[in-house]
Amino acid sequence: MVKIGVLALQGAIREHIHSIEACEAKAITVKSVEDLALVEGLILPGGESTAMRKLIDRFEMLEPLRQFALDGKPMFGTCAGLILLAKELVGYDYSHVGKLDAIVERNSYGRQVDSFEIDLNIEGVATDFPAVFIRAPQIVSVEENVEILATHGDRIVMVKQGHLLGCSFHPELTDDHRIMTYFIEMVKESLANEVHVK
Amino acid sequence: MTINLTGTDRVKRGMAEMQKGGVIMDVINAEQARIAEAAGAVAVMALERVPSDIRAAGGVARMADPRIMEEVMGAVTIPVMAKARIGHITEARILEAMGVDYIDESEVLTPADEEYHLRKSEFTVPFVCGCKDLGEAARRIGEGASMLRTKGEPGTGNIVEAVRHLRKVNAQVRKIVHMSEDELMTEAKILGAPYDVLLQIKHAGKLPVVNFAAGGVATPADAALMMELGADGVFVGSGIFKSENPEKFAKAIVEATTHFQDYKLLVEISKDLGIPMKGIEISRLSAGDRMQDRGW
């Protein structure tokens, strides 16, 4: 069974665990560098990116997370997780994991009263996916190597770059596991390739 | 293309889901808000006074001056919450109009209505409410609260009431989950709880909204204790900015909330923090000073 980790410093951890298990993969909560070594793919969940970053720094997880991405292991960031993955953040002179070649803007839809849900079509993944946007970031622009999987109006809200997947919304707040199924397939594929290379 | 749906249960409750495992801190100005954000708070509660100062000041405690919320909203990028008096429709509407991210219909302020709470389902902004037991929790959910917290006894730095309330709610949830559906209506009558909310709890095996601990958290160990007992996260009121070293306490409480079962780490986290806020023994409070008895 493929082992999927959820970065478990803060946020909607339980929901992702539930979704992973519903897709018949093994879910592991990742609170430390040791935990990270146990997983074949990692989800960076929704939550508060500033709070997660403080805890990442305090427990010296930033370089191991970057290395995880450099090793070609799949990572999937939802909302705050997308912010953690992005190479550049509007209004900030630093990034976090920073391996997704995209510029992301935090809280780009406004405050909580502007949060919303809508059905989205996601290229190659799902049609009419119930997408919940909560104080959501948007992907302002991407480099050529990044595939745009979903847009909402004129905003980019889901992208894929090789083994990295990111979205502005929260699939974990629904019982729809199509995106999780897609990510788990990415992880299985990366494991197959790894064996092949060896 | 379909239109954006705002203010749905999923959007309002989901916002609270994103706060899980985190610490929400009371602040009274931009400087404190920045300290809280830098320490890793998931949100701040903007107030005119922290609960222990509300106790000390006496008189009527009301919604804070909108200028304070504006100042705090301008200072940080994390969500900003604010308190309205129980049943004060207009204070709540003012806070919603300002774009505050979450409203606490709070017993820390002097109630505006001694019979009715806000009909929170009518608002686009989500609400958090206090509870001491499942009856109260279910009534608040029935009115549209998207998040709960224990009441504890605010401004005392004494965890005992928060422990009592969290244990009580969780024990009552367990009872509902295991009880026969035949017995549920009578249980609803006994608890004073809406039947449909109890039915939801029975089917889901848990409360339909997140439940944070609040009202007495003063140390990292207090925060970790509440997580151990099943809280989804922690509110810290007076415990940070009434301690000797707010930066250290704030950081330590955030770390302890995440790693609440790593006891060796908690040793390190708890070291050299300085003096916590001075606490109050609950039995010293007169009946009129017990904020937890406000709410119906």
Coordinates of N, CA, C and O in Angstrom, one line a residue, chain A residues 82-153:
Chain A
L82 N -0.4 25.2 -0.9 CA 0.0 25.8 -2.2 C 1.0 27.0 -2.0 O 2.0 27.1 -2.7
I83 N 0.6 27.8 -0.9 CA 1.5 28.9 -0.6 C 2.9 28.4 -0.2 O 3.9 28.9 -0.6
L84 N 2.9 27.3 0.6 CA 4.2 26.7 1.0 C 5.0 26.2 -0.2 O 6.2 26.3 -0.2
L85 N 4.3 25.7 -1.2 CA 5.0 25.1 -2.4 C 5.6 26.2 -3.3 O 6.6 26.0 -4.0
A86 N 4.9 27.4 -3.4 CA 5.2 28.3 -4.5 C 6.6 28.9 -4.4 O 7.1 29.1 -3.3
K87 N 7.1 29.2 -5.6 CA 8.5 29.8 -5.6 C 8.5 31.3 -5.3 O 9.5 31.8 -4.7
E88 N 7.4 31.9 -5.6 CA 7.3 33.4 -5.3 C 5.9 33.8 -4.7 O 4.9 33.3 -5.2
L89 N 5.9 34.6 -3.7 CA 4.7 35.1 -3.1 C 4.6 36.6 -3.3 O 5.5 37.3 -3.0
V90 N 3.4 37.0 -3.8 CA 3.2 38.5 -4.0 C 3.3 39.2 -2.6 O 2.7 38.8 -1.6
G91 N 4.2 40.2 -2.6 CA 4.3 41.0 -1.4 C 5.4 40.5 -0.4 O 5.5 41.1 0.7
Y92 N 6.0 39.4 -0.7 CA 7.0 38.8 0.2 C 8.3 38.7 -0.5 O 8.3 38.4 -1.7
D93 N 9.4 38.9 0.2 CA 10.7 38.7 -0.4 C 11.3 37.3 -0.1 O 12.5 37.1 -0.3
Y94 N 10.5 36.4 0.4 CA 10.9 35.1 0.6 C 9.8 34.1 0.2 O 8.7 34.5 0.1
S95 N 10.2 32.8 0.1 CA 9.2 31.8 -0.1 C 9.4 30.7 0.9 O 10.3 30.9 1.8
H96 N 8.7 29.6 0.8 CA 8.8 28.6 1.9 C 9.6 27.3 1.2 O 10.7 27.4 1.0
V97 N 8.8 26.3 0.9 CA 9.5 25.2 0.2 C 10.0 25.7 -1.2 O 11.1 25.4 -1.6
G98 N 9.1 26.4 -1.8 CA 9.5 27.2 -3.0 C 9.9 26.4 -4.2 O 10.7 26.9 -5.0
K99 N 9.3 25.3 -4.5 CA 9.7 24.5 -5.6 C 8.7 24.5 -6.8 O 9.0 23.9 -7.9
L100 N 7.6 25.1 -6.6 CA 6.6 25.1 -7.7 C 6.8 26.5 -8.4 O 6.7 27.5 -7.8
D101 N 7.1 26.4 -9.7 CA 7.4 27.6 -10.5 C 6.2 28.4 -10.8 O 5.7 28.6 -11.9
A102 N 5.7 29.1 -9.7 CA 4.5 29.9 -9.9 C 4.6 31.0 -8.9 O 5.2 31.0 -7.9
I103 N 3.8 32.1 -9.2 CA 3.7 33.2 -8.3 C 2.3 33.2 -7.7 O 1.3 33.1 -8.4
V104 N 2.3 33.1 -6.4 CA 1.0 33.0 -5.7 C 0.7 34.2 -4.8 O 1.6 34.7 -4.2
E105 N -0.5 34.6 -4.8 CA -0.9 35.7 -3.9 C -1.8 35.2 -2.8 O -2.9 34.5 -3.1
R106 N -1.5 35.5 -1.6 CA -2.3 35.1 -0.4 C -3.6 35.9 -0.3 O -3.6 37.0 -0.8
N107 N -4.6 35.3 0.3 CA -5.9 36.0 0.6 C -6.4 36.8 -0.6 O -6.8 37.9 -0.4
S108 N -6.3 36.2 -1.8 CA -6.5 37.1 -3.0 C -8.0 37.3 -3.3 O -8.3 38.1 -4.2
Y109 N -8.9 36.6 -2.6 CA -10.3 36.9 -2.9 C -10.9 37.8 -1.8 O -12.1 38.1 -1.8
G110 N -10.1 38.2 -0.8 CA -10.6 39.1 0.2 C -10.7 38.4 1.6 O -9.9 37.5 1.8
R111 N -11.6 38.8 2.4 CA -11.7 38.3 3.8 C -12.7 37.1 3.8 O -13.2 36.7 2.8
Q112 N -12.9 36.6 5.0 CA -13.8 35.4 5.1 C -15.2 35.6 4.6 O -15.7 34.6 4.0
V113 N -15.8 36.7 4.7 CA -17.1 36.9 4.1 C -17.1 36.7 2.6 O -18.2 36.5 2.0
D114 N -15.9 36.8 1.9 CA -15.9 36.6 0.5 C -15.5 35.1 0.1 O -15.5 34.8 -1.0
S115 N -15.3 34.3 1.1 CA -15.1 32.9 0.9 C -16.3 32.2 0.2 O -17.4 32.7 0.5
F116 N -16.1 31.2 -0.6 CA -17.2 30.7 -1.4 C -17.0 29.3 -1.8 O -15.9 28.7 -1.7
E117 N -18.0 28.6 -2.3 CA -17.9 27.3 -3.0 C -18.5 27.4 -4.4 O -19.4 28.1 -4.7
I118 N -17.9 26.6 -5.3 CA -18.3 26.6 -6.7 C -17.9 25.2 -7.3 O -16.9 24.6 -6.9
D119 N -18.7 24.8 -8.3 CA -18.2 23.5 -9.0 C -17.2 23.9 -10.1 O -17.5 24.8 -10.9
L120 N -16.1 23.2 -10.2 CA -15.1 23.5 -11.1 C -14.8 22.3 -12.0 O -14.9 21.1 -11.6
N121 N -14.4 22.6 -13.2 CA -13.8 21.5 -14.1 C -12.3 21.5 -14.0 O -11.7 22.5 -14.2
I122 N -11.8 20.3 -13.7 CA -10.3 20.2 -13.6 C -9.8 19.3 -14.6 O -10.2 18.1 -14.7
E123 N -9.0 19.8 -15.5 CA -8.5 19.2 -16.7 C -7.9 17.8 -16.4 O -6.9 17.7 -15.6
G124 N -8.4 16.8 -17.0 CA -7.9 15.4 -16.8 C -8.1 14.8 -15.4 O -7.6 13.7 -15.1
V125 N -8.8 15.5 -14.5 CA -9.0 15.0 -13.2 C -10.5 14.8 -12.9 O -10.9 13.7 -12.5
A126 N -11.3 15.8 -13.1 CA -12.7 15.7 -12.7 C -13.5 16.9 -13.3 O -13.0 18.0 -13.5
T127 N -14.8 16.6 -13.6 CA -15.7 17.6 -14.0 C -16.6 17.9 -12.8 O -16.9 17.0 -12.0
D128 N -17.1 19.1 -12.7 CA -18.0 19.5 -11.6 C -17.4 19.1 -10.2 O -18.1 18.4 -9.4
F129 N -16.2 19.5 -9.9 CA -15.7 19.2 -8.6 C -16.1 20.3 -7.6 O -15.9 21.5 -7.9
P130 N -16.7 19.9 -6.5 CA -17.1 20.9 -5.5 C -15.9 21.6 -4.9 O -15.2 20.9 -4.0
A131 N -15.6 22.8 -5.2 CA -14.3 23.4 -4.8 C -14.7 24.5 -3.7 O -15.5 25.4 -4.0
V132 N -14.1 24.4 -2.5 CA -14.4 25.3 -1.4 C -13.2 26.2 -1.3 O -12.1 25.8 -1.0
F133 N -13.4 27.5 -1.5 CA -12.4 28.5 -1.4 C -12.5 29.3 -0.1 O -13.5 29.9 0.1
I134 N -11.5 29.2 0.8 CA -11.6 29.9 2.1 C -10.4 30.8 2.2 O -9.3 30.4 2.3
R135 N -10.7 32.1 2.2 CA -9.6 33.1 2.3 C -8.5 32.6 1.3 O -7.3 32.6 1.7
A136 N -8.9 32.3 0.1 CA -8.0 31.5 -0.8 C -7.0 32.3 -1.5 O -7.2 33.5 -1.8
P137 N -5.8 31.7 -1.7 CA -4.8 32.3 -2.6 C -5.2 32.1 -4.0 O -6.0 31.2 -4.4
Q138 N -4.6 32.8 -4.9 CA -4.7 32.5 -6.4 C -3.3 32.4 -6.9 O -2.3 32.9 -6.4
I139 N -3.2 31.7 -8.1 CA -1.9 31.5 -8.8 C -1.9 32.6 -9.8 O -2.7 32.6 -10.8
V140 N -1.1 33.6 -9.6 CA -1.1 34.8 -10.5 C -0.5 34.5 -11.8 O -1.0 34.9 -12.9
S141 N 0.6 33.7 -11.8 CA 1.2 33.3 -13.1 C 2.1 32.1 -12.9 O 2.5 31.8 -11.8
V142 N 2.4 31.4 -14.0 CA 3.2 30.2 -13.9 C 4.2 30.2 -15.0 O 4.1 30.8 -16.0
E143 N 5.3 29.4 -14.8 CA 6.3 29.3 -15.8 C 5.9 28.2 -16.8 O 4.9 27.5 -16.6
E144 N 6.6 28.1 -17.9 CA 6.2 27.2 -19.1 C 6.0 25.8 -18.7 O 5.2 25.0 -19.3
N145 N 6.8 25.3 -17.7 CA 6.8 23.9 -17.3 C 5.7 23.5 -16.4 O 5.5 22.4 -16.0
V146 N 4.8 24.5 -16.1 CA 3.7 24.3 -15.2 C 2.4 24.2 -16.0 O 2.1 25.0 -16.9
E147 N 1.7 23.1 -15.8 CA 0.4 22.8 -16.5 C -0.7 23.4 -15.7 O -0.8 23.2 -14.5
I148 N -1.6 24.2 -16.3 CA -2.8 24.7 -15.6 C -3.9 23.7 -15.7 O -4.4 23.4 -16.8
L149 N -4.4 23.3 -14.6 CA -5.5 22.2 -14.6 C -6.8 22.8 -14.4 O -7.8 22.3 -14.8
A150 N -6.9 24.0 -13.7 CA -8.2 24.6 -13.5 C -8.1 26.1 -13.3 O -7.1 26.6 -12.7
T151 N -9.1 26.8 -13.8 CA -9.2 28.2 -13.6 C -10.6 28.5 -13.1 O -11.5 27.7 -13.3
H152 N -10.7 29.7 -12.5 CA -12.0 30.2 -12.0 C -12.1 31.6 -12.4 O -11.3 32.5 -12.0
G153 N -13.0 31.9 -13.4 CA -13.0 33.2 -14.0 C -11.6 33.4 -14.7 O -11.2 32.5 -15.5

